[in-house]
CSV table of C-alpha atoms and ligand atoms in Angstrom, one decimal:
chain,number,residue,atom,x,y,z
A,1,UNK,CA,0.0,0.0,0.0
A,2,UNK,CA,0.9,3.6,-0.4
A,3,UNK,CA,1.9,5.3,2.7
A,4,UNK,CA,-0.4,8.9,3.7
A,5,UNK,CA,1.5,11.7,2.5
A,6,UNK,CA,-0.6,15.4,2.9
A,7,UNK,CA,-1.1,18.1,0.2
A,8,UNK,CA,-1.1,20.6,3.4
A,9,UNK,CA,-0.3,20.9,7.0
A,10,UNK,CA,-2.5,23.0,8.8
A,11,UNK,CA,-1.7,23.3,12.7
A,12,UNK,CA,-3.8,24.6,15.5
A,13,UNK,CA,-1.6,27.6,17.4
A,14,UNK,CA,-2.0,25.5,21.1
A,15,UNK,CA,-0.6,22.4,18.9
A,16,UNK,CA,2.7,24.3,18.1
A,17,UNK,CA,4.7,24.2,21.0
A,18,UNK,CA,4.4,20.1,21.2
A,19,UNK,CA,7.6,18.0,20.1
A,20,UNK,CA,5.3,15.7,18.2
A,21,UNK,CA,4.7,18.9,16.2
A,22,UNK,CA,8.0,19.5,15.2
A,23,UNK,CA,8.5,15.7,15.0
A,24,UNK,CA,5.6,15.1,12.6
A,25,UNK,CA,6.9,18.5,10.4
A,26,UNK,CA,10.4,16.9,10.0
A,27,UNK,CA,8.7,14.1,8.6
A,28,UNK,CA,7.2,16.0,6.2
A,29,UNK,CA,10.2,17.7,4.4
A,30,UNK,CA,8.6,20.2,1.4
A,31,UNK,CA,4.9,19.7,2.6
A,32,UNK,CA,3.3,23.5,2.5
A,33,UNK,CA,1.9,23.8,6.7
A,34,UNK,CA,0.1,26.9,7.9
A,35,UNK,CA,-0.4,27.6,11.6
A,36,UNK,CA,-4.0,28.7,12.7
A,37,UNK,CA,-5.8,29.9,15.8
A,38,UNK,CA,-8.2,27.2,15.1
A,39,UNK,CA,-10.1,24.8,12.7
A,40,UNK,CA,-13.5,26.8,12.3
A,41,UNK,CA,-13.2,28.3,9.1
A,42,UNK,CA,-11.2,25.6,7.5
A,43,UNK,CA,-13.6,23.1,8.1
A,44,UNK,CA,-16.5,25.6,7.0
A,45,UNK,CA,-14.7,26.4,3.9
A,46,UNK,CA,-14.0,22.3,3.3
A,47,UNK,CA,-17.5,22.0,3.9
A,48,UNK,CA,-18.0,23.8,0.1
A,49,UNK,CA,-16.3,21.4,-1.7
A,50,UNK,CA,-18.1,19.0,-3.7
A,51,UNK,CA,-16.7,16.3,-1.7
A,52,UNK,CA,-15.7,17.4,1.9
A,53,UNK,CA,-15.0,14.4,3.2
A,54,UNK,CA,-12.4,13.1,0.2
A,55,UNK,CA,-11.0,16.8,0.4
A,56,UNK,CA,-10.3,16.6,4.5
A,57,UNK,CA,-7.9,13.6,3.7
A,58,UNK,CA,-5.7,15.5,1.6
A,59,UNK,CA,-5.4,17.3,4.9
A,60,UNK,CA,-3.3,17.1,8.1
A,61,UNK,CA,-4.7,19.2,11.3
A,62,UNK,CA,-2.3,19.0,14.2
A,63,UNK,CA,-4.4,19.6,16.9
A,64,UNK,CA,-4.4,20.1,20.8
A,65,UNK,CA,-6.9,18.0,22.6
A,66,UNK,CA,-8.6,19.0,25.6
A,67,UNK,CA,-8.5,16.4,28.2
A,68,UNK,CA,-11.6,14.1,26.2
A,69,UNK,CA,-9.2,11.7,24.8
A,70,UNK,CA,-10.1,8.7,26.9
A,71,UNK,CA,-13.8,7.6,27.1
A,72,UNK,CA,-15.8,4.2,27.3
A,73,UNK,CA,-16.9,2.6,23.8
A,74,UNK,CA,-20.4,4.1,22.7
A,75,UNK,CA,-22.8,1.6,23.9
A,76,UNK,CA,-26.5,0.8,23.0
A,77,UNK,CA,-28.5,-0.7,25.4
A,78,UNK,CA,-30.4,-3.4,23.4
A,79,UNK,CA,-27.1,-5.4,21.7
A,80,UNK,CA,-24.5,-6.7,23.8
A,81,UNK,CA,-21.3,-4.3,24.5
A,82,UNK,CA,-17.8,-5.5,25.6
A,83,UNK,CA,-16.9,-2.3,28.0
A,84,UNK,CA,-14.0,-1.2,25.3
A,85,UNK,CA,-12.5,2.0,25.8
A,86,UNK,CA,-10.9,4.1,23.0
A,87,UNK,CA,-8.1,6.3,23.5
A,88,UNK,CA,-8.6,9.2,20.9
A,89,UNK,CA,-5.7,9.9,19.5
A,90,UNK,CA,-6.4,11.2,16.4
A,91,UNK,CA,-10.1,11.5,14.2
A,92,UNK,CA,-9.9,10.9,10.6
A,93,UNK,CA,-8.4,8.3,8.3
A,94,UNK,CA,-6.6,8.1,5.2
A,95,UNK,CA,-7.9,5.0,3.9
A,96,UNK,CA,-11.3,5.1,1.8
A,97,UNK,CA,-13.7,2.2,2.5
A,98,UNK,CA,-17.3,2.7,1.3
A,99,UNK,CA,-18.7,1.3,4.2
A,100,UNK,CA,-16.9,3.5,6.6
A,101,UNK,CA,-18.9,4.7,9.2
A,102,UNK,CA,-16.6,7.9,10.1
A,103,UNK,CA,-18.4,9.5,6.7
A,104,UNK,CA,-21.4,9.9,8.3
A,105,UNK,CA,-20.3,9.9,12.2
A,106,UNK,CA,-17.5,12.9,12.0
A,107,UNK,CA,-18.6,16.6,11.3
A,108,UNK,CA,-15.0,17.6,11.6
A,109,UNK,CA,-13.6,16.4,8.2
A,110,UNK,CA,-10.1,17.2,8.5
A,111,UNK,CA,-7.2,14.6,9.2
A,112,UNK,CA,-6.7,15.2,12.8
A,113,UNK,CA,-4.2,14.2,14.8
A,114,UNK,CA,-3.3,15.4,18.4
A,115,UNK,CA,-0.1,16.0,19.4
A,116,UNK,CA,0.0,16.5,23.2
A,117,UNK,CA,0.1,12.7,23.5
A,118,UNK,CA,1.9,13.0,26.8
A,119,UNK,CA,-1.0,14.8,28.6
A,120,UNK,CA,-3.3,12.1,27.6
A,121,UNK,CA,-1.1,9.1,28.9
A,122,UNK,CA,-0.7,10.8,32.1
A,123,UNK,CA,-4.2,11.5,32.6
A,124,UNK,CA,-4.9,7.6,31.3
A,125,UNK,CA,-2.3,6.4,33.7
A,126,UNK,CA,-4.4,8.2,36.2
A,127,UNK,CA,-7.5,6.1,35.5
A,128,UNK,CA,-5.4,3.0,35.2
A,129,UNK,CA,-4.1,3.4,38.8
A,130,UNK,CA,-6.7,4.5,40.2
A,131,UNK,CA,-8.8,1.1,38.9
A,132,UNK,CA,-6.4,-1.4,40.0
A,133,UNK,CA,-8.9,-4.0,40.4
A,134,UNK,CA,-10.5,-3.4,37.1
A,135,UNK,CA,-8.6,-4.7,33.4
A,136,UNK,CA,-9.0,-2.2,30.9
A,137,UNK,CA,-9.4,-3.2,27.2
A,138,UNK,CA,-8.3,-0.1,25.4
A,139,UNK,CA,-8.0,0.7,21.6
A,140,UNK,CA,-7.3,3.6,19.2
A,141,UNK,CA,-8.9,2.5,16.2
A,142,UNK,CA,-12.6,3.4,16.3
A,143,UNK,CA,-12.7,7.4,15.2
A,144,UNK,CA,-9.4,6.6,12.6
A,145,UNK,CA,-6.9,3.9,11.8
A,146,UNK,CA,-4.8,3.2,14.2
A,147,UNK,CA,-1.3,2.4,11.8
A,148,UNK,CA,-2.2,3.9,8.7
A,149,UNK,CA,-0.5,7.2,9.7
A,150,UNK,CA,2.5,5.7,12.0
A,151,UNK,CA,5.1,6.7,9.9
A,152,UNK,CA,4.3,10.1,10.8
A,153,UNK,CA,2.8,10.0,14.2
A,154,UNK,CA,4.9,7.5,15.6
A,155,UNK,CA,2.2,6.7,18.2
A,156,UNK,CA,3.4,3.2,18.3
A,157,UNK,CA,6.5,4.0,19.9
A,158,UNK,CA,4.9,5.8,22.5
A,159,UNK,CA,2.1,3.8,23.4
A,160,UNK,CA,3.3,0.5,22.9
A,161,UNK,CA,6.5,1.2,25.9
A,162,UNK,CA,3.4,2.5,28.0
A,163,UNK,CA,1.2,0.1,28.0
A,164,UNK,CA,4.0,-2.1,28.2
A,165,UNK,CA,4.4,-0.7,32.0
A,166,UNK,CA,0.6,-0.9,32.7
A,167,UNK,CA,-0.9,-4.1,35.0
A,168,UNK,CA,-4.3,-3.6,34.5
A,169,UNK,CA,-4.6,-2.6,30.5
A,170,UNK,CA,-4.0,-4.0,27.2
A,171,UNK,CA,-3.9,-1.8,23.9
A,172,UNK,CA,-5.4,-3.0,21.0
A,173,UNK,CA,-4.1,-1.2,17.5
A,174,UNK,CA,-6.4,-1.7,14.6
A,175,UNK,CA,-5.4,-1.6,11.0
A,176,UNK,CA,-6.3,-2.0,7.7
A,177,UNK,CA,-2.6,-0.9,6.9
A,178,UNK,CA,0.5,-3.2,6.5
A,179,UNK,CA,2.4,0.1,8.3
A,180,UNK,CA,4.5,-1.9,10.6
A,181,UNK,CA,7.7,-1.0,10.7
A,182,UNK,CA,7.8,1.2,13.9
A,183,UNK,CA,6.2,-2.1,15.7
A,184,UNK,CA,9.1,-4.5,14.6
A,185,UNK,CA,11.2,-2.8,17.1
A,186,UNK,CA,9.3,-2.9,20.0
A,187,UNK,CA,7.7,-5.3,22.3
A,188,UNK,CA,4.7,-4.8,24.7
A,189,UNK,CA,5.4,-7.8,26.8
A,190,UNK,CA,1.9,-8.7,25.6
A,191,UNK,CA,0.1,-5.7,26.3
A,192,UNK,CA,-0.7,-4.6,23.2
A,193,UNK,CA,-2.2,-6.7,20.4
A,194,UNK,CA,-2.2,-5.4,16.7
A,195,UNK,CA,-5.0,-6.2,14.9
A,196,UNK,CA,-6.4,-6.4,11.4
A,197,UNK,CA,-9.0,-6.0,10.0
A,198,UNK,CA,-10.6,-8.4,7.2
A,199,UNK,CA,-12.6,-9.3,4.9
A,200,UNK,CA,-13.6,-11.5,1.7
A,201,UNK,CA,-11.2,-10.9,-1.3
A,202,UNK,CA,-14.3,-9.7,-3.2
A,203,UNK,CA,-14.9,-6.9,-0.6
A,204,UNK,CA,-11.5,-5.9,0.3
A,205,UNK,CA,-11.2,-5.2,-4.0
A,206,UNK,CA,-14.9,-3.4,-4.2
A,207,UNK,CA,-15.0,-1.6,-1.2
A,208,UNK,CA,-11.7,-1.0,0.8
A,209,UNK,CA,-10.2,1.9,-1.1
A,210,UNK,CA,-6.5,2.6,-0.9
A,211,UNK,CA,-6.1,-0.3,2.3
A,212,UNK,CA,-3.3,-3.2,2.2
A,213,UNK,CA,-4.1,-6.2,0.5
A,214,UNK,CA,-5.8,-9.0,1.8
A,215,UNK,CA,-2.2,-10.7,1.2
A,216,UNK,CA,-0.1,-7.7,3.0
A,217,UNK,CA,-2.6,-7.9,5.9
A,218,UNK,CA,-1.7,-11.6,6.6
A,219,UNK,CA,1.8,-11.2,5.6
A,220,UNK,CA,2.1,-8.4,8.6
A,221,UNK,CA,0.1,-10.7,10.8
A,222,UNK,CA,2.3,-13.6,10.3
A,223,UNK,CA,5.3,-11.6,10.8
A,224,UNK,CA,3.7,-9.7,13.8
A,225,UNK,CA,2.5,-13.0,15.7
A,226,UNK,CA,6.5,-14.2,15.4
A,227,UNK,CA,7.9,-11.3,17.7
A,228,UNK,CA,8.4,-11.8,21.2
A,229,UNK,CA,5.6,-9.8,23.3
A,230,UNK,CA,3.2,-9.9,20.4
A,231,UNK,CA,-0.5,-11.2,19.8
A,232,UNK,CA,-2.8,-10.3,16.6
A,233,UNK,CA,-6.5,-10.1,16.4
A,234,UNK,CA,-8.8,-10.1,13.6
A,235,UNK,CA,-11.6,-8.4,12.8
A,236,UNK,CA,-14.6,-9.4,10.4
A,237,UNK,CA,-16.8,-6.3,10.5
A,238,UNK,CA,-18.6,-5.7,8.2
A,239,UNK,CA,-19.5,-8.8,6.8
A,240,UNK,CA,-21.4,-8.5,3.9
A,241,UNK,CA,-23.9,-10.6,2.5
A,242,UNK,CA,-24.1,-11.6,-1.3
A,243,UNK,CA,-24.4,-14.8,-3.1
A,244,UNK,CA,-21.9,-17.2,-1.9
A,245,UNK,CA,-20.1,-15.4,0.8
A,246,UNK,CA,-19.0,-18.2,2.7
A,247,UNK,CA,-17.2,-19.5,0.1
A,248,UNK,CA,-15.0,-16.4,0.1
A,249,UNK,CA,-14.6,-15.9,3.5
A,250,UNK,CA,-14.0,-19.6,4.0
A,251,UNK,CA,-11.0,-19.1,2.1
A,252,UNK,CA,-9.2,-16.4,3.9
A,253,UNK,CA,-10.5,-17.8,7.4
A,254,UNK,CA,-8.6,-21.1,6.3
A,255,UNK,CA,-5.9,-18.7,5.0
A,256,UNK,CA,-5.6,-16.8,8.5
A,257,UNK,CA,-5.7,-20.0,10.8
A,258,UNK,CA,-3.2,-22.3,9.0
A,259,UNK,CA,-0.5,-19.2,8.5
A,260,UNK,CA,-0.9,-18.0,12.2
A,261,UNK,CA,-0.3,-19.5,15.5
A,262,UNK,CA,-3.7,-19.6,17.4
A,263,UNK,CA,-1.9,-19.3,20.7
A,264,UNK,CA,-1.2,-15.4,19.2
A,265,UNK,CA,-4.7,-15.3,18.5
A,266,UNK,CA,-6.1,-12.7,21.0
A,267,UNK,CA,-9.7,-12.6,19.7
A,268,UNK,CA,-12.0,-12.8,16.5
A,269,UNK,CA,-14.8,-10.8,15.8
A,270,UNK,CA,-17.4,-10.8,13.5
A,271,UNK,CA,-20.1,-8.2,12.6
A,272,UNK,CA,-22.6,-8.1,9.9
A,273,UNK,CA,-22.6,-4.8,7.9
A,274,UNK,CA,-24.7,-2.1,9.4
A,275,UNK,CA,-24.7,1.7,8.8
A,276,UNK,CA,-26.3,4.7,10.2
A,277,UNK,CA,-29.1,5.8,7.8
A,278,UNK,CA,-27.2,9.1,7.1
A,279,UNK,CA,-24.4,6.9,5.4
A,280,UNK,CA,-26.0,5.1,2.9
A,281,UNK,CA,-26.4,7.7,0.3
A,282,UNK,CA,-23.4,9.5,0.9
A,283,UNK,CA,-21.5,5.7,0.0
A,284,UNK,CA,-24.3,5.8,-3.1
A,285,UNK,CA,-23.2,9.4,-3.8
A,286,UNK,CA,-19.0,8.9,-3.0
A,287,UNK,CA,-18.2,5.0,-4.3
A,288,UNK,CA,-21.1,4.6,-6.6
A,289,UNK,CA,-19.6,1.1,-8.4
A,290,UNK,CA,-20.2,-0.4,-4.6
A,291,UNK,CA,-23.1,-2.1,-4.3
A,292,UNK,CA,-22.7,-3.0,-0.5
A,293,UNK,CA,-25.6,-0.6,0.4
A,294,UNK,CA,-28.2,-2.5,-2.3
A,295,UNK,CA,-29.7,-4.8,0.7
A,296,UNK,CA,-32.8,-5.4,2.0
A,297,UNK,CA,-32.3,-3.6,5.8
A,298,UNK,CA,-34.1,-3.0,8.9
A,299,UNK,CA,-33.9,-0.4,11.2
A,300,UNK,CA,-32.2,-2.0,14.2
A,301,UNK,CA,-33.4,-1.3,17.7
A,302,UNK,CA,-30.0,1.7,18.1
A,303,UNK,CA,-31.2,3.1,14.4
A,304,UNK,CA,-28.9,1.5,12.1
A,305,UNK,CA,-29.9,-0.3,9.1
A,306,UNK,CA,-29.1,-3.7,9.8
A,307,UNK,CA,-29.4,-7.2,7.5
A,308,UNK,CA,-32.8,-9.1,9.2
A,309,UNK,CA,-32.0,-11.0,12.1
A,310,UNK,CA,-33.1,-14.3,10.7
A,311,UNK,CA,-30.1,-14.0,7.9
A,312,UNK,CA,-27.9,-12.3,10.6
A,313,UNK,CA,-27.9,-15.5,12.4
A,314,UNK,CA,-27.3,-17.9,9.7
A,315,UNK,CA,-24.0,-16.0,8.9
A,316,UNK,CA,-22.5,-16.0,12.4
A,317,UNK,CA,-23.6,-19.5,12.4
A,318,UNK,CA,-21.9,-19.9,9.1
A,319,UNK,CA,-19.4,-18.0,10.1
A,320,UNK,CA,-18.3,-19.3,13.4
A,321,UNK,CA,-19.0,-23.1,12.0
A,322,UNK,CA,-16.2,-22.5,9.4
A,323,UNK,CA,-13.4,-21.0,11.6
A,324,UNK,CA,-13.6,-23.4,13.7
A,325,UNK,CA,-13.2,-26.4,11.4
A,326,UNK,CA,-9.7,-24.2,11.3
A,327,UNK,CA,-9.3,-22.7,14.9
A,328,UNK,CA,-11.7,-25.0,17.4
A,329,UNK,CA,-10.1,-23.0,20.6
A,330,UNK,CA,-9.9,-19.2,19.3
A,331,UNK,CA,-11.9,-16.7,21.1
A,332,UNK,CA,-14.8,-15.7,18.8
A,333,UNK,CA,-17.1,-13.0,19.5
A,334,UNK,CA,-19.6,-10.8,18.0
A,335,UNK,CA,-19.9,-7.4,17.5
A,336,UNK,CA,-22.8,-5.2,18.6
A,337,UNK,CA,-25.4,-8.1,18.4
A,338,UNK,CA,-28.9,-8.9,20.8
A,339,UNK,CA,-28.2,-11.5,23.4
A,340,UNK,CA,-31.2,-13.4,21.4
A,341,UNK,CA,-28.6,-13.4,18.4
A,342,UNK,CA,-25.3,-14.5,20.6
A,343,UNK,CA,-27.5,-17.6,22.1
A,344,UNK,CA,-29.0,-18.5,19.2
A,345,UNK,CA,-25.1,-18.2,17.3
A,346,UNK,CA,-23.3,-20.0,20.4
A,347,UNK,CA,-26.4,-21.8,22.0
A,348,UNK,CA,-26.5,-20.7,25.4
A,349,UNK,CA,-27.5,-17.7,26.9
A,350,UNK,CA,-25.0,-15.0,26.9
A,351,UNK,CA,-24.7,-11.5,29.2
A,352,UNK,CA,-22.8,-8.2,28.8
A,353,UNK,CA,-20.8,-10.0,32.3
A,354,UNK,CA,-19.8,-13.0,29.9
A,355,UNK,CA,-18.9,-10.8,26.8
A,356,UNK,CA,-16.4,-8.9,29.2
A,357,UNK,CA,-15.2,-11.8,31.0
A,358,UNK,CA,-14.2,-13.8,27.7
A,359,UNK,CA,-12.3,-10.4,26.4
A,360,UNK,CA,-10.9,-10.2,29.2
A,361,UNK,CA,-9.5,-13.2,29.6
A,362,UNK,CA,-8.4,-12.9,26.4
A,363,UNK,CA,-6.9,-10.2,27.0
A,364,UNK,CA,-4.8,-11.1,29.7
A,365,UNK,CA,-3.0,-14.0,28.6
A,366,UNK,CA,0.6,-12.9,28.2
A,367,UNK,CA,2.0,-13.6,24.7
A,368,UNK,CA,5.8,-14.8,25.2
B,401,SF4,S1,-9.8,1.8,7.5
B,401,SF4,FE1,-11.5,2.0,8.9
B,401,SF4,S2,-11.5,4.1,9.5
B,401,SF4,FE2,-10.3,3.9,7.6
B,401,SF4,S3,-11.8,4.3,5.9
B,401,SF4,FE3,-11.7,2.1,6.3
B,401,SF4,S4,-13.4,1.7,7.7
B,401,SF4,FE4,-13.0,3.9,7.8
């Protein structure tokens, strides 16, 4: 894949004085960069374009946050939750999948990433040690990708030594990116797992714009799994749903579980595709060769258009059926789904107390 690189730098005038600034600049050599007070009338003016969203990614806010960086997972009441917490470290990605749900969930378009990364850890650590009793499963990967702009950030080789030191926490980086190459030389002491995540061949070509490669994805996970301190993860969300899907993602769940050791197997997930209804005709307007939005849907019980439950279930059944002819002992679960859905996938009942305890286990066990 190609690595980000930024038509302009934009940088917010409380973001200046930050040595991940200057880092990020140096970085950068011949990029054009304009300090501002703030983003107001950039993103108004962005806002004009014919495609906002398409235009922000050309551009790279360094910003300051203020202290809202760590928060719990959005939750919704009626589908079964993990208690995840995301550290927000930047908002935004690079990457352009038609399903993404950051087109419709952002109003602030811009590439943002935010520098005072030192402030946030100390407040985190904070939390952590205050909670010793409590394990904290905590990713950067839900409002942007959390490797795709590494080379620039260098996030990795800041949070990775952190949560290295942490008892009670384990990071989780999420990627569609094969950007590894600040991770090689690190090790969490199996506090941080690096995930990917995946889908069918046929979706990854249709609908994941400008990501690695199935192939690179698994080649980094391979590779990732063999270091010392390491443990991968993979993600299938969003499924989707066409005539013979399983056939496709039979292929790449037997490619994932004979190239990777399942003892470096954190945790798989799997999550059928389901959008806010504000995203489905900006995906019809921005990738209009995709046809992932031409289903029948529902409105689910949080508002997104979901597949029916009837079919939902018959492709976690599928689903979870086929990776475990592969991987009998690797921790499955499901993402956002009704406790009616996990017991009729899993056959027993299932509560938000179980979902946590099996990621937490999970996310305990120390890789070597
Ligand atoms: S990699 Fe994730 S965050 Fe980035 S565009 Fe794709 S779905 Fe959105």
């Amino acid at each position: 894949m190609v690595l980000y690189k930024p038509q302009k730098i934009y940088i917010e005038k409380a973001a200046r004085p930050y040595p991940l600034t200057e880092k990020i600049l140096t970085r950068l050599p011949g990029v054009p960069c304009e300090e501002i007070e703030n983003a107001h009338a950039l993103m108004a003016e962005i806002r004009t374009h014919r495609d906002p969203i398409g235009e922000g990614k050309r551009l790279l806010f360094l910003a300051y946050d203020k202290g809202r960086s760590f928060k719990p997972f959005p939750e919704a009441a009626q589908y079964l939750s993990c208690d995840y917490f995301t550290l927000h470290v930047a908002e935004g990605c690079d990457l352009e999948c038609s399903y993404c749900i950051l087109q419709a969930y952002l109003t602030n378009p811009l590439l943002t990433v935010f520098v005072n990364i030192e402030e946030m850890l100390f407040n985190l650590e904070a939390v952590l040690a205050s909670n010793p009793d409590r394990f904290f499963r905590i990713g950067t990967g839900q409002l942007a990708d959390s490797l795709s702009l590494d080379h620039l950030t260098g996030f990795s080789e800041i949070l990775v030594p952190f949560f290295a030191r942490q008892k009670n926490a384990v990071l989780e980086l999420k990627t569609k990116s094969s950007n590894i190459e600040r991770l090689k030389a690190l090790n969490p002491a199996g506090k941080a797992i690096v995930s990917w995540s995946m889908n069918s061949r046929r979706v990854q070509q249709q609908e994941e714009h400008k990501c690695a490669t199935l192939e690179e994805r698994l080649a980094c996970a391979e590779e990732m799994a063999a270091r010392p301190g390491w443990r991968v993860a993979f993600h299938f969300d969003p499924i989707l749903d066409y005539p013979d899907w399983e056939k496709e993602y039979a292929e790449v769940f037997r490619e994932i579980f004979t190239a990777v050791p399942h003892e470096k197997i954190a945790w798989v997930s799997l999550g059928c595709l389901r959008m806010m209804p504000q995203l489905k005709p900006i995906m019809e307007e921005r990738f209009p060769k995709s046809d992932a939005a031409d289903a029948e849907w529902i409105t689910g019980m949080d508002g997104k258009l979901r597949y029916f439950k009837p079919r939902r279930i018959e492709i976690y059944q599928q689903a979870v059926s086929l990776i475990r002819q592969w991987a009998p002992a690797v921790t499955i679960y499901l993402s956002m789904e009704s406790p009616e859905v996990w017991e009729r996938v899993f056959g027993k009942p299932v509560t938000k107390q179980d979902v946590c305890a099996l990621l937490d286990r999970a996310g305990k066990s120390i890789a070597s």
